[in-house]
Structures are given as structure tokens and as C-alpha cells.
XYZ file of C-alpha atoms in Angstrom:
739
model
C -35.379 1.592 -0.619
C -36.791 0.745 3.149
C -35.235 -1.903 5.369
C -35.660 -3.273 8.310
C -31.653 -1.843 10.181
C -33.111 1.801 8.177
C -36.489 1.879 9.259
C -35.081 0.962 13.058
C -32.559 4.327 12.883
C -35.543 6.672 11.806
C -37.398 5.679 14.322
C -34.173 5.923 16.610
C -34.048 9.459 15.199
C -38.259 10.359 15.242
C -37.579 8.602 19.637
C -35.386 10.862 21.037
C -36.394 14.449 19.105
C -39.876 13.736 20.696
C -37.533 13.231 23.860
C -36.642 16.403 23.543
C -39.621 18.166 22.863
C -38.104 19.812 19.710
C -40.297 19.894 16.336
C -38.831 19.108 12.781
C -38.649 23.057 12.259
C -36.399 23.571 16.097
C -34.805 21.048 15.338
C -33.836 21.910 11.930
C -32.383 25.488 13.236
C -30.085 23.718 15.202
C -28.320 21.679 12.167
C -27.929 24.706 10.770
C -30.169 23.331 7.555
C -32.279 25.625 5.691
C -35.373 23.161 5.459
C -36.598 20.118 7.094
C -38.265 18.568 5.010
C -34.824 16.102 4.693
C -35.673 15.029 8.408
C -38.690 14.005 7.626
C -37.166 11.272 4.981
C -34.805 10.800 7.568
C -36.797 9.617 10.318
C -39.380 7.322 8.395
C -36.764 5.415 6.965
C -37.143 6.550 3.291
C -34.083 7.791 3.003
C -30.048 6.942 4.798
C -28.678 10.521 6.231
C -25.229 11.437 6.069
C -23.287 10.268 8.590
C -22.928 14.277 9.447
C -25.807 14.652 9.385
C -26.283 12.255 12.513
C -23.138 13.199 14.200
C -24.634 16.254 14.446
C -28.126 14.989 15.468
C -26.334 13.537 18.503
C -24.170 16.040 19.361
C -27.900 18.613 19.464
C -30.210 15.188 21.208
C -26.847 14.804 24.256
C -26.872 11.032 22.741
C -23.308 9.895 24.458
C -23.237 6.444 23.600
C -23.186 6.102 19.941
C -26.473 4.462 19.147
C -27.422 6.446 15.940
C -23.701 5.606 14.264
C -24.470 2.168 14.967
C -28.053 2.170 13.488
C -26.462 3.931 10.764
C -23.958 1.429 9.998
C -25.926 -1.481 10.078
C -28.310 0.149 7.585
C -25.165 0.823 5.654
C -24.261 -2.685 5.636
C -27.877 -4.188 4.478
C -28.082 -1.757 1.802
C -24.931 -2.888 0.713
C -26.003 -6.717 0.894
C -28.928 -6.043 -1.482
C -27.895 -3.686 -3.375
C -25.579 -6.515 -4.344
C -27.753 -9.671 -5.324
C -29.920 -8.651 -7.592
C -26.523 -8.495 -10.299
C -24.045 -10.983 -8.521
C -24.358 -13.352 -11.236
C -24.333 -10.858 -13.768
C -20.809 -9.396 -12.534
C -20.208 -12.897 -11.686
C -19.936 -12.995 -15.600
C -18.596 -10.145 -16.078
C -15.114 -10.041 -17.498
C -12.629 -6.718 -15.907
C -9.186 -6.413 -17.632
C -8.841 -2.955 -17.809
C -4.836 -2.242 -17.455
C -3.591 -0.914 -20.531
C -1.030 -1.612 -22.630
C 3.013 -2.262 -21.121
C 5.733 -0.251 -23.021
C 7.496 -3.243 -24.062
C 11.293 -2.062 -24.259
C 10.694 -1.351 -20.281
C 13.665 -1.307 -18.331
C 15.658 -1.722 -14.786
C 13.366 -0.767 -11.606
C 13.578 -4.131 -10.596
C 13.656 -3.775 -7.227
C 11.237 -1.332 -6.826
C 9.507 -3.804 -8.363
C 10.117 -6.586 -6.599
C 8.512 -4.963 -3.677
C 5.777 -4.321 -5.737
C 6.036 -8.229 -7.044
C 6.489 -8.685 -2.804
C 3.004 -6.925 -1.441
C 1.574 -8.983 -4.331
C 2.662 -12.198 -2.583
C 1.111 -11.178 1.097
C -2.704 -10.799 -0.849
C -1.886 -13.696 -1.723
C -0.771 -15.143 0.772
C -4.693 -14.125 3.279
C -2.789 -10.976 4.527
C -4.166 -8.615 2.553
C -5.272 -5.899 0.820
C -1.906 -4.313 0.446
C -1.614 -0.843 -0.313
C 1.332 0.332 -2.346
C 2.485 3.747 -3.121
C 4.713 4.368 -5.826
C 6.200 7.752 -5.953
C 8.367 9.857 -8.148
C 9.106 13.470 -9.782
C 7.424 13.903 -12.950
C 8.376 12.230 -15.439
C 9.816 9.048 -12.893
C 7.801 5.947 -14.580
C 4.640 5.324 -12.271
C 2.430 4.417 -14.265
C 5.109 2.141 -16.423
C 5.707 0.282 -13.211
C 2.460 0.542 -11.434
C 0.835 -1.311 -14.828
C 4.050 -3.392 -15.062
C 4.107 -4.798 -11.495
C 0.139 -5.629 -11.826
C 0.292 -7.676 -14.774
C 3.135 -9.568 -13.544
C -0.127 -9.356 -9.906
C -1.950 -11.623 -12.561
C 0.267 -13.307 -13.440
C 1.097 -14.732 -10.145
C -2.014 -15.389 -8.944
C -4.287 -12.074 -8.499
C -6.461 -13.118 -12.000
C -10.047 -11.940 -10.468
C -9.636 -8.654 -11.574
C -8.102 -6.170 -12.986
C -9.168 -2.867 -11.995
C -7.358 0.664 -13.896
C -8.885 4.162 -12.369
C -5.949 7.334 -13.651
C -8.002 9.232 -10.564
C -6.832 12.483 -11.363
C -8.848 15.999 -10.704
C -12.085 12.686 -9.970
C -13.957 12.834 -6.894
C -14.382 9.730 -5.526
C -18.635 9.079 -6.002
C -17.867 8.757 -9.614
C -15.382 6.466 -9.210
C -17.065 4.778 -6.912
C -19.532 4.335 -9.145
C -17.801 3.931 -12.622
C -16.211 0.515 -10.255
C -19.328 0.410 -9.573
C -20.545 -0.934 -13.416
C -17.727 -2.165 -13.691
C -18.417 -4.782 -11.484
C -21.810 -4.766 -13.426
C -24.313 -3.307 -10.150
C -27.095 -1.591 -12.726
C -27.121 2.694 -12.807
C -30.498 2.432 -11.311
C -29.252 0.426 -8.183
C -25.654 2.576 -8.048
C -26.772 4.695 -4.267
C -26.252 8.088 -4.277
C -24.272 8.155 -0.925
C -19.928 7.851 -0.827
C -20.165 6.642 1.873
C -22.792 3.809 0.543
C -21.457 3.192 -3.020
C -17.558 2.733 -0.266
C -19.682 0.024 1.823
C -20.873 -1.778 -2.027
C -17.930 -2.080 -3.400
C -16.052 -3.374 -0.876
C -18.377 -6.062 -0.193
C -18.555 -7.036 -4.248
C -15.247 -6.820 -3.669
C -14.682 -9.487 -1.203
C -13.211 -12.080 -1.741
C -11.901 -11.091 -4.634
C -8.083 -12.285 -5.615
C -7.527 -8.563 -8.063
C -5.214 -5.550 -8.108
C -6.487 -1.843 -8.290
C -4.435 0.369 -10.003
C -5.002 4.138 -8.878
C -3.429 6.381 -11.188
C -2.393 10.079 -10.570
C -4.109 10.351 -7.060
C -4.327 14.163 -5.706
C -4.758 13.222 -2.728
C -5.397 10.653 0.623
C -9.113 10.901 0.975
C -9.782 10.930 -2.900
C -8.075 7.935 -2.241
C -9.232 6.496 0.735
C -12.840 6.327 -0.044
C -11.608 3.322 -3.171
C -10.281 0.770 -1.139
C -11.244 -2.557 -0.730
C -12.242 -4.541 2.683
C -9.721 -7.267 3.628
C -8.960 -9.517 1.225
C -6.801 -10.676 -1.364
C -6.687 -7.371 -3.295
C -3.596 -5.180 -4.248
C -3.923 -1.915 -4.552
C -0.892 0.184 -6.202
C -1.452 3.272 -6.213
C 0.866 6.605 -8.080
C 0.994 9.766 -6.589
C 3.663 12.990 -7.238
C 2.467 13.231 -4.062
C 3.999 11.052 -0.579
C 0.315 10.561 0.724
C 1.097 10.392 4.372
C -1.978 10.178 5.563
C -2.560 6.323 4.433
C -1.482 4.525 6.993
C -0.009 1.165 6.101
C 0.830 1.662 2.676
C 3.824 0.442 1.015
C 6.061 2.830 -0.487
C 8.538 2.787 -3.216
C 10.213 5.958 -4.891
C 11.420 6.505 -7.925
C 14.402 8.253 -8.695
C 16.367 8.659 -12.169
C 18.025 4.997 -14.299
C 21.136 4.208 -13.539
C 22.807 4.782 -16.216
C 23.192 1.102 -17.346
C 19.242 0.529 -17.673
C 19.163 4.995 -18.941
C 20.897 3.223 -21.672
C 20.042 0.206 -22.219
C 15.938 1.610 -22.877
C 16.457 3.907 -25.185
C 18.694 1.198 -27.149
C 15.582 -1.102 -26.800
C 13.285 2.932 -28.703
C 16.165 2.988 -31.582
C 17.590 -0.877 -32.153
C 20.619 -1.967 -30.341
C 22.471 -2.110 -33.662
C 21.914 1.540 -33.785
C 22.478 1.809 -31.064
C 25.644 -0.033 -30.895
C 27.248 2.041 -33.141
C 27.578 5.342 -32.161
C 27.999 3.915 -28.192
C 29.949 7.405 -26.473
C 25.873 9.840 -28.580
C 23.804 7.294 -26.537
C 25.026 8.216 -23.598
C 25.668 11.895 -23.967
C 21.629 11.200 -24.950
C 20.858 9.701 -22.114
C 23.077 12.371 -19.276
C 21.182 15.281 -21.259
C 17.517 13.866 -20.608
C 18.825 12.942 -16.979
C 17.959 9.743 -16.988
C 14.580 10.184 -16.643
C 12.585 8.198 -17.662
C 10.053 9.407 -19.981
C 12.999 12.402 -21.361
C 14.832 9.180 -23.083
C 11.574 7.597 -24.448
C 10.709 11.161 -25.923
C 14.275 11.382 -27.556
C 14.331 7.557 -28.067
C 11.286 8.206 -29.970
C 12.849 11.199 -32.082
C 15.329 9.645 -33.170
C 13.235 6.303 -34.139
C 10.575 9.554 -36.293
C 14.017 10.440 -37.530
C 16.036 7.217 -38.730
C 18.220 8.730 -41.488
C 18.876 11.278 -37.797
C 22.314 10.182 -36.228
C 22.672 10.048 -32.825
C 24.945 12.620 -32.529
C 22.883 14.497 -33.740
C 20.257 14.970 -30.687
C 22.970 14.656 -27.854
C 23.618 18.098 -30.486
C 20.621 18.872 -30.802
C 19.865 18.437 -26.533
C 23.366 20.249 -25.858
C 21.145 23.547 -26.245
C 20.629 24.123 -22.158
C 18.336 26.819 -23.008
C 16.606 24.717 -25.997
C 16.406 21.128 -23.773
C 12.806 20.600 -22.977
C 11.994 22.114 -25.974
C 13.432 19.029 -27.709
C 12.728 17.102 -25.152
C 9.117 16.709 -27.374
C 7.342 13.162 -29.928
C 3.954 14.298 -30.416
C 1.923 14.115 -27.069
C 4.105 13.216 -24.918
C 6.600 16.405 -23.916
C 9.169 16.641 -20.922
C 7.250 20.445 -19.726
C 3.964 19.186 -19.931
C 4.746 16.847 -17.043
C 6.737 19.262 -15.067
C 4.099 22.550 -15.343
C 1.556 19.905 -14.039
C 2.774 19.638 -10.962
C 3.853 23.262 -10.514
C 0.461 23.799 -11.235
C -1.202 21.769 -7.934
C 1.658 24.211 -5.373
C 0.266 26.938 -3.701
C 1.702 30.517 -5.260
C 4.361 30.355 -1.840
C 5.875 27.165 -2.608
C 6.248 27.874 -6.773
C 7.605 30.912 -5.728
C 10.445 29.865 -4.441
C 10.262 26.313 -6.676
C 12.014 29.130 -9.964
C 14.293 30.481 -7.709
C 15.042 27.097 -6.364
C 16.619 27.382 -10.393
C 19.778 29.782 -8.446
C 21.266 27.447 -5.754
C 25.003 27.255 -6.663
C 25.376 23.972 -5.370
C 24.798 20.398 -6.142
C 21.791 20.042 -3.275
C 19.890 23.484 -0.902
C 18.641 23.232 2.475
C 16.552 25.260 4.824
C 19.072 27.894 5.440
C 19.924 28.454 1.148
C 16.044 28.182 0.724
C 15.155 31.589 3.291
C 17.928 33.631 1.794
C 15.914 33.012 -1.573
C 12.704 33.126 -0.680
C 12.851 35.907 2.166
C 10.650 33.943 4.331
C 11.160 30.568 6.503
C 11.038 27.985 3.602
C 9.970 24.934 5.417
C 6.810 24.752 4.999
C 6.826 25.149 1.340
C 10.243 23.099 0.792
C 7.735 20.123 2.290
C 4.593 21.006 -0.161
C 7.479 21.108 -3.020
C 9.899 18.039 -1.640
C 5.482 16.242 -1.617
C 5.214 16.930 -4.702
C 8.117 15.593 -6.086
C 9.442 18.962 -7.176
C 12.580 18.812 -4.583
C 13.971 15.371 -4.082
C 15.672 14.345 -0.696
C 19.473 14.601 -0.594
C 21.926 11.776 0.499
C 23.018 14.240 3.064
C 20.480 13.719 5.836
C 18.481 17.318 6.254
C 19.571 18.728 2.508
C 17.594 18.959 -1.097
C 18.419 18.578 -3.891
C 16.263 19.523 -7.673
C 16.409 17.135 -10.620
C 19.078 18.307 -13.524
C 15.635 18.686 -16.220
C 13.156 20.789 -13.428
C 15.823 23.064 -12.822
C 15.966 23.653 -16.582
C 12.323 24.440 -15.377
C 12.198 26.230 -13.175
C 14.845 28.870 -14.918
C 12.141 29.233 -17.807
C 10.059 30.138 -14.946
C 12.130 32.565 -13.011
C 12.577 35.250 -16.275
C 9.087 36.254 -15.284
C 9.724 36.381 -11.760
C 10.777 39.957 -10.855
C 11.880 39.605 -8.083
C 15.439 37.194 -9.034
C 18.276 39.400 -8.668
C 17.184 40.400 -5.319
C 16.288 36.766 -4.803
C 20.206 36.256 -5.892
C 22.314 39.506 -3.410
C 20.086 38.141 -1.089
C 21.929 34.590 -1.383
C 24.912 35.299 -2.404
C 25.688 38.045 0.779
C 24.103 35.285 3.156
C 26.627 32.384 1.622
C 29.694 34.936 1.173
C 29.414 35.749 4.106
C 27.827 32.660 6.622
C 31.539 31.749 4.869
C 33.726 33.646 5.672
C 32.446 33.620 9.780
C 32.680 30.200 9.774
C 35.453 30.120 8.764
C 37.875 32.741 10.538
C 36.476 29.722 13.235
C 39.197 27.676 11.830
C 41.552 30.754 11.563
C 44.585 31.400 14.366
C 41.654 34.584 16.484
C 39.262 31.861 16.462
C 36.550 33.466 15.432
C 32.472 33.109 16.895
C 29.773 30.820 14.967
C 27.436 28.933 16.892
C 27.995 25.371 18.080
C 31.718 26.760 17.276
C 34.835 25.023 15.423
C 33.059 21.180 14.895
C 29.733 23.139 13.620
C 31.974 25.970 11.377
C 33.890 23.118 9.479
C 30.774 20.488 9.000
C 29.003 23.446 7.594
C 30.703 24.160 5.121
C 31.668 21.280 4.528
C 27.564 20.378 3.028
C 27.982 24.510 1.239
C 31.364 24.006 0.160
C 29.588 23.274 -3.443
C 27.389 26.221 -3.586
C 29.208 28.775 -2.098
C 31.924 27.352 -5.558
C 29.232 27.644 -8.006
C 28.630 31.554 -6.278
C 32.568 31.766 -7.257
C 31.547 30.667 -10.305
C 28.310 32.206 -11.510
C 29.809 36.020 -9.386
C 32.862 35.113 -12.520
C 31.260 37.293 -15.468
C 30.018 40.603 -13.252
C 31.755 43.717 -13.369
C 29.723 45.262 -11.165
C 31.352 45.409 -7.920
C 28.521 44.100 -6.094
C 30.568 41.289 -4.594
C 34.008 42.072 -4.739
C 34.078 42.749 -0.887
C 32.282 40.479 -0.043
C 34.225 38.055 -2.113
C 38.145 40.312 -0.490
C 36.493 39.373 2.869
C 36.492 35.406 2.924
C 40.641 35.263 0.781
C 41.791 36.419 4.083
C 39.923 33.082 5.388
C 38.551 30.430 3.323
C 41.936 29.192 2.614
C 41.763 27.987 6.299
C 39.148 25.335 5.564
C 40.181 25.093 2.473
C 43.464 23.227 4.189
C 42.018 21.395 6.591
C 39.928 18.822 3.896
C 42.845 19.460 1.162
C 40.409 21.402 -1.062
C 42.651 21.889 -3.628
C 41.204 22.329 -6.945
C 38.825 25.383 -5.251
C 41.068 27.045 -3.941
C 42.893 27.298 -6.900
C 39.713 28.239 -8.688
C 38.222 31.535 -5.829
C 41.798 32.499 -5.140
C 42.270 32.508 -9.690
C 39.150 34.303 -9.989
C 40.138 36.880 -6.937
C 42.996 38.012 -8.330
C 41.318 38.871 -11.470
C 38.470 40.640 -9.577
C 41.914 42.325 -7.684
C 43.613 42.998 -10.827
C 39.950 45.015 -12.164
C 40.177 46.624 -8.696
C 43.909 47.746 -8.862
C 43.734 46.615 -5.112
C 47.377 45.240 -4.634
C 46.470 44.628 -1.343
C 43.390 41.850 -2.394
C 45.787 40.675 -4.921
C 47.977 39.965 -3.008
C 45.966 37.864 -0.847
C 44.591 36.004 -3.960
C 48.395 34.796 -5.140
C 49.501 33.933 -1.268
C 45.651 31.313 -1.529
C 45.866 30.536 -4.944
C 50.356 29.689 -4.128
C 48.886 27.690 -1.191
C 46.776 25.552 -3.619
C 49.106 24.757 -6.338
C 51.270 24.003 -3.644
C 48.772 20.988 -2.438
C 48.722 20.597 -6.284
C 52.089 19.455 -5.505
C 52.848 22.086 -8.461
C 55.943 23.286 -7.223
C 57.129 25.705 -10.391
C 53.739 27.318 -10.106
C 52.951 27.666 -6.006
C 56.222 29.909 -6.756
C 55.825 31.447 -9.632
C 52.271 32.496 -7.665
C 54.215 32.741 -4.671
C 56.429 35.585 -5.981
C 54.166 38.092 -7.617
C 52.295 37.689 -4.339
C 55.567 39.402 -2.085
C 55.482 41.915 -4.392
C 52.349 43.682 -3.739
C 52.797 42.236 -0.195
C 56.429 44.575 -0.242
C 54.351 47.259 -2.787
C 50.537 47.623 -0.249
C 53.130 47.582 3.313
C 50.921 44.050 3.940
C 54.516 42.535 6.125
C 52.199 39.651 7.361
C 51.422 37.954 4.204
C 54.871 38.853 3.269
C 56.077 36.018 5.445
C 53.634 34.368 5.056
C 54.529 34.005 1.673
C 57.631 33.450 2.786
C 56.546 30.333 4.483
C 55.008 29.126 0.743
C 57.469 29.908 -0.895
C 60.014 27.362 1.607
C 57.700 24.613 0.472
C 57.227 24.586 -2.895
C 61.763 24.650 -3.008
C 61.721 21.676 -0.854
C 58.628 19.916 -3.415
C 61.680 21.176 -6.211
C 64.463 19.331 -4.263
C 66.054 22.981 -3.869
C 66.847 22.398 -0.117
C 68.972 24.926 1.543
C 66.661 27.676 -1.022
C 63.590 26.446 1.790
C 65.560 26.050 5.052
C 66.725 30.193 4.349
C 62.108 31.301 2.815
C 62.285 28.966 6.630
C 63.934 31.173 8.388
C 63.772 34.212 6.701
C 59.356 33.274 7.451
C 60.542 32.835 11.425
C 62.632 36.445 11.216
C 59.607 37.585 9.896
C 57.343 36.525 12.471
C 59.668 37.286 15.968
C 60.152 41.141 14.779
C 55.875 41.045 14.424
C 55.672 39.785 17.534
C 53.348 37.203 15.783
C 54.462 33.900 18.005
C 51.732 31.810 16.127
C 53.225 32.123 13.083
C 57.246 31.986 13.972
C 56.360 29.198 15.734
C 55.169 27.222 12.310
C 58.081 28.336 10.784
C 60.131 26.809 13.503
C 57.823 23.398 12.515
C 58.694 24.261 8.924
C 62.540 24.200 8.883
C 62.866 21.469 11.195
C 61.871 19.605 8.092
C 64.012 21.253 5.360
C 66.375 20.826 8.032
C 65.810 16.729 7.855
C 65.896 16.976 4.486
C 69.242 18.621 4.665
C 70.860 15.887 7.048
C 70.731 18.313 9.771
C 69.475 16.284 12.613
C 70.257 17.742 15.198
C 68.890 21.015 14.674
C 66.465 19.704 12.812
C 65.954 17.906 17.111
C 66.722 21.780 18.621
C 63.700 23.406 15.471
C 61.458 20.956 16.641
C 62.125 21.225 20.682
C 61.364 24.966 20.322
C 58.162 25.053 18.150
C 56.927 22.182 20.804
C 57.118 24.039 23.628
C 55.691 27.879 21.500
C 53.034 25.978 20.611
C 52.253 24.281 24.204
C 52.872 27.257 25.891
C 50.674 28.896 22.584
C 47.251 26.866 24.260
C 47.610 25.810 19.797
C 46.824 21.848 20.301
C 46.714 21.575 16.274
C 50.000 23.113 16.234
C 51.312 21.363 19.395
C 50.422 17.589 16.445
C 51.622 19.066 14.024
C 55.058 19.211 16.006
C 54.483 15.790 17.210
C 54.178 14.897 14.125
C 57.559 16.533 12.410
C 59.246 14.777 15.510
C 57.916 10.764 14.890
C 58.990 11.488 11.334
C 62.270 12.251 12.444
C 63.031 9.906 15.593
C 62.239 7.171 12.814
C 65.126 8.174 10.201
C 67.325 8.448 12.934
C 66.116 4.443 14.004
C 64.461 6.028 17.766
C 61.361 3.919 16.989
C 59.724 3.957 20.286
C 59.664 8.309 20.843
C 58.387 8.038 17.696
C 55.614 5.318 17.925
C 54.500 7.546 21.208
C 54.788 10.949 19.145
C 52.389 9.691 16.093
C 49.986 8.688 18.421
C 50.247 11.589 20.687
C 50.010 13.847 17.380
C 47.083 11.256 16.400
C 44.758 11.900 18.844
C 45.051 15.683 18.171
C 44.312 15.513 14.884
C 41.366 13.201 14.807
C 39.667 15.274 17.780
C 40.202 18.144 15.161
C 38.324 16.319 11.991
C 42.056 17.017 10.203
C 41.915 14.440 7.833
C 45.822 15.460 6.532
C 47.480 14.499 9.551
C 45.762 11.242 10.349
C 46.838 10.126 7.485
C 50.026 11.783 7.713
C 50.397 10.605 11.222
C 49.057 6.869 10.278
C 51.593 6.160 7.833
C 54.561 7.680 10.396
C 52.895 4.860 12.914
C 53.229 2.146 10.455
C 57.004 2.999 9.833
C 57.414 3.075 13.985
C 55.892 -0.291 14.972
C 57.373 -1.356 11.303
C 60.618 -0.793 12.669
C 59.930 -2.670 15.929
C 58.944 -5.717 14.159
C 55.058 -5.350 15.403
C 54.508 -6.243 12.328
C 50.166 -6.469 11.965
C 49.653 -3.721 13.980
C 51.956 -2.197 12.047
C 49.813 -3.454 7.675
C 47.247 -1.805 10.254
C 48.158 1.382 10.792
C 49.350 1.336 6.630
C 46.165 0.460 5.576
C 44.676 3.395 7.617
C 46.901 5.393 6.219
C 46.374 4.706 3.135
C 43.119 5.166 2.688
C 42.541 8.901 4.171
C 46.729 9.957 1.523
C 44.311 8.628 -0.712
C 41.900 10.578 0.083
C 43.167 14.068 0.334
C 45.224 12.877 -3.075
C 48.818 13.005 -1.232
C 49.461 10.237 -3.629
C 53.392 10.423 -3.481
C 53.303 9.386 0.023
C 50.223 7.654 -0.560
C 53.035 5.171 -2.797
C 55.434 4.866 -0.178
C 52.387 4.100 2.102
C 51.443 1.340 -0.343
C 54.661 -0.079 -0.871
C 55.526 -0.014 2.971
C 52.212 -2.200 2.998
C 52.768 -4.447 0.141
C 55.973 -5.523 1.851
C 54.816 -5.252 6.086
C 52.348 -7.855 3.788
C 55.256 -9.773 3.418
C 56.823 -9.703 5.514
């Protein structure tokens, strides 16, 4: 074990100790050691002192130039060289080909595979070693991809050795001994210390063109000791963790398979003829597996094992969400087991959050939703779950999502959470109340919301699916837990749904609010619900249904003495009559709306009603009266400081002037309306104003500009579902383009 470098290190340790006048026993006490016999061996050059002991030596003895560390590094390098020499010939004769077989039905992952192969090519080009970390949720196929890529890298030219190590809970020293044995080092020559073994491994790997797959890594420390030194070595690490501490590593993340790749995988397993006979059932099985490779493979294996089953039979079995995970089992393969392995490795607080995220009602969630469920700040727990690939990043920055099958697993775990109902109440109460406050910021009263109107719209955009999901979840409850919150929300959320043209959401929430009001016998709440329902049906162009809803709401509003809501319902009935082509009735209802608002002193409502009446007058061909209404509405809106209302009046004026052939004024008014609509992120207003601008420019013969305006209008009208105006804009665009 002795060497000149090791002897030099021991002599230096002895010299410094003696210079400080310390006995071995005294120094051992300072170093926190139980005995001093080990120090004697180190100073005599019989054993190599551990790195941490050398650092403590230098600290206690006041050595500031790092001399002992440098001598230790030299001894370590010398030992690795000496240990490798006796077995060099034997190692060269060993064929190392440890990679397991890859399923012949490997499908997809072309971009991810290309990324790993790019790293292999760089190794051969002299840029090695290169480490690639492959991460993804349990069952995403990390090992399969890593082995498949390693086999291709071997064919590409990394032919000297193929290593495959299942890390799991293994410690680096045990893994290094295993690798060194594979490289031909006899047990008698295996170094006792991890850093010595790592140095020997690096020496043995020097110059070899190799592939090293480190599967299922627990953390960065487990991997670092196994990384080779300079040379053409490709290291592919798979882990449920992101291993962000591995500096310089390239990263490949695995999501679900595409639908085409998932169906191709199932087809390969069960046979193409069998799959081709039931294409719809193949798609249903893949959807039930949420395109997770492990789940698709298990489903395919079950079908292959039972050739008498139809694919439709398995699809029917998998429709039952409560038992789906149990049915995604084939032999020793089980989706639930893969999930459980990751779940057991996270700290208790992260595990509690994972379970409760099954209660999140939307397609994705953020730290606020998670904190409401956890009952305390959840940022750290979210990072743990994301690091363990139990949740993933959503498309929107700052938001997360959970894979469908992982959500089913979380639901199973949630059954044993004694605080489940309390967590759900906390989340829904927070969500309904925050939605109400955000919607209030969009109303004429402009309620307070952190960040103002713009922040309120952005927050509602992000949480719209969560809000709708929460309403659906509460639909079957009869305990009245959220009735008051839902009633308050119904009076304000239409401002947001109308701005974003989310008509189906509006109809669904309003219908549920109507059912709740019916159950409570609350006429006022039912009037608001019918009013909201009618507005949503107007947006869907269901004019007869909207008229019926508004008439029912009008009866309830009168019975409950809700004069303001009665006035609003007159206006919505007017819009319904317009859609039905009954323009005289429409004009009368808008006039009723305006008069009712005047009596109530609601100047804002009166201005809106006068503007709507102007449109009905246009439809009746009474353009002079329409212009007078618009001038009055414009003045009232301006006096009230209602920017969006001014824009609406300008837009209606531009339509009127286009109908009258006054296109110069129409251009001016359209541009005024556009500036405000765009500033307020009003998608509907921006789209219809572009349409009127296109009409005006076309009327002036400015066809290229008109085509540009029409194209923008078409995109916007399609986005908000304004189908009738979309057809008109598309036809106009075709006309000006041909001209």
C-alpha cells in the first residue's frame, strides 16, 4: 500500500504536528476522534487519510497553502495508477456489454432520442465525456429510452464498453467496486475509500469509447462519484428527480407519448390486424392510459395475453376510474407500483400536498391553489413534487399540472386523509371569493383587486377552468356549503365571461346557480341566475332560449323588487328580439331599459341602453334617430369617464357611417374604438372594430389595408365564436382580395 507520494504525505503530517508541539492523543482530541491509532498509520504512510480528515488537519494546524491536500491528491493518483497496472491486460481482454434488451416495439421519442445521439456524436468528436440526464414522471419510459439510445451510441462508435447500473438505493462505493470488477480489477486491489475507487475508475476509463447508463438515480451525490474523467464516454442518467445540481449535464424531459405514437405502441403489442379492426377502441384504451408508455404497454400486454378479449372489452373495463389503476397491471408490471415508489420518497408535507392536489378542480394550478389546499405556504412542497416528477410544469409559466393517472393515484391516497373535507372547503371558499373580487374589478363599480383591472383579468384567465371545475364539483351538494358564495359570484362573474366571450361557461354556472336558487326559494338569486343565463344564451346565438330565460328572470326580478335587474333584463330581451329579427320589439325593449335606468338614476346603464337602441334603429332603417341616440350615448359615456363605453359608442357610430357611405368618418371612429378595446384587452370589441375598419377602408378603395383589417377581424371573430360576423368578414376578405 506504500508509495513515495503516500510516504511524503505522512511525513508532512508528522512534521506539522511536531512543529505545533502536539502529541497524537492531543491532536486526535482536537480533531474529534475517539482514538489516535489511525493517525499513526496515516503519518507513517501506511494508509491514505480521508479528504475530510486532511482538511481538518490543515485547519487545526494552521496550514493555509493547501500542501497536505496537494500531497494527498498526488498519492491518490499514484495509487490509482499502481492498482490499474497489474490487471491491465486482463481488463483489455474483458468484453463489457451490460445493456439490457430494449422492447422491439419501441415507439416515438424521436426528438428525445436525437438529443441523446447528439451527445454521443459530440463524445466521438472529442468533446467527451458528456452526461445526459433523462427525467420524467413514473412510467414515462426513461429506462427504455436510455438503453435504446445507448445501443444506438454503441453502433455509432462508442464500442469499447457498455455499462448498465441500476442505482436505486445503492451507495457509490458499492457501485464503483462493481464497475472496477467489470473492468478487470481483482478484489485484492479494490481501494477501500470512495474517492480512491473513483480515481481508479477514472483512470481505467481513460481513452475508452464507452457508454455508461446510470438508471434510477436517487440524487446528485450518487452520480458524481461515478462520472468518468476526460474522454469519449457518454453517460446517460435516468431519474425521477431533476438532478439540478449536476453542472454541465444536458437534459432530456419525457412527457406523455403523442396520440399517434401511443396508438402505434399498442398496435405493435397486440398486432396490427387486431388493432386495425377496432381503431376507435384502440384510441379509447390509449386515452384511458393517458398516453403513459408504461400504462399503454401494460394494456397491450393484457390484450396479448387474452387474445379472446376484444379491445373494446378492455376499453370498457378502463372506463371505471375508481378501478382503472388496479386494472393497469400485467404480471410484475403495475402503474400503481411505479407511482408508489416515487410517492414514498418525498417528505411527508410534499406527500400531503400531492394527495390533496387531487382536489384541484382545474386543468392546472399555481402556488396559491396549492397553499389553500395545504393550509400553509406550498412553494417548497411544489418544488419537491416537481423535482420528483409527480407533477409537471404547465404551459403557462408559474403553473403546474398533474398527469391524469397520477391524479387517480392521488385520489386513492386522499381517501385516508382525515383533513380532506377541510382542505376542499378552504380551496373552494378561497377560489369563489377571489373570483368574485376579480370580477368586481371589471364591473362599473371597479372593485379593488391587487394590480387593478389588468391583473384581475389575467388572474381570471388563469383560473377560469378551476372556477368552472369547482362549480361542477359543488353541483351535487345539498348542504348549502357554497350557496351564498355562488350567489355573490353570479352577480359579478358575467362581467368577465362577457369580456372573454366564455358563453358556455356562463351558461353552465348560471344554470347551476338557478338550481341552487330554486332549492332555496330565493327569488332574487334566481332572477340574477336567469339574467346571467339569458346573456350566455345570447352569446351562443340561442335567441329564443335567451328570450325565455330573460322573461322568467323578469318575473322574479319584479317579485323581488329588483328594479335595476329588471332594467337589465329589458336590455337583454331587446338583444334577443334583434337576433330573432323582431326589430320593433327590440327597439321598444331598449327604450324601456333606458327609461328604467333614467328613473333609477343609473346614468351608465341609461347610456348603454341608448347605444343599444341606436343599433335597433339602424336595423329599422331610421338612421337619423340612430345617429342622435349615438351622439347622446357618446356624450353620456364621456361625461362619466367610461372609456370602454365610449369605445362601444364609437364602434356603433362607425357601423352607422359605413351603412351611410360616410367611410372617412367610419375610419376615424373605428380607430378610436380600436385603441380603447386593445388597451382593455377586449377581444370581441377589437375583432368587430377591425371588421368595421375593413368595411370603411374597402369603401375608400384602400384594398390592401382593408384586407389586413379583415384578416385581423377574421382571426378575432373566430376566437370569440362570433360566427355570423365571421361569415360576413370572410366573404368581405375574399372580395377585396380578388379585387
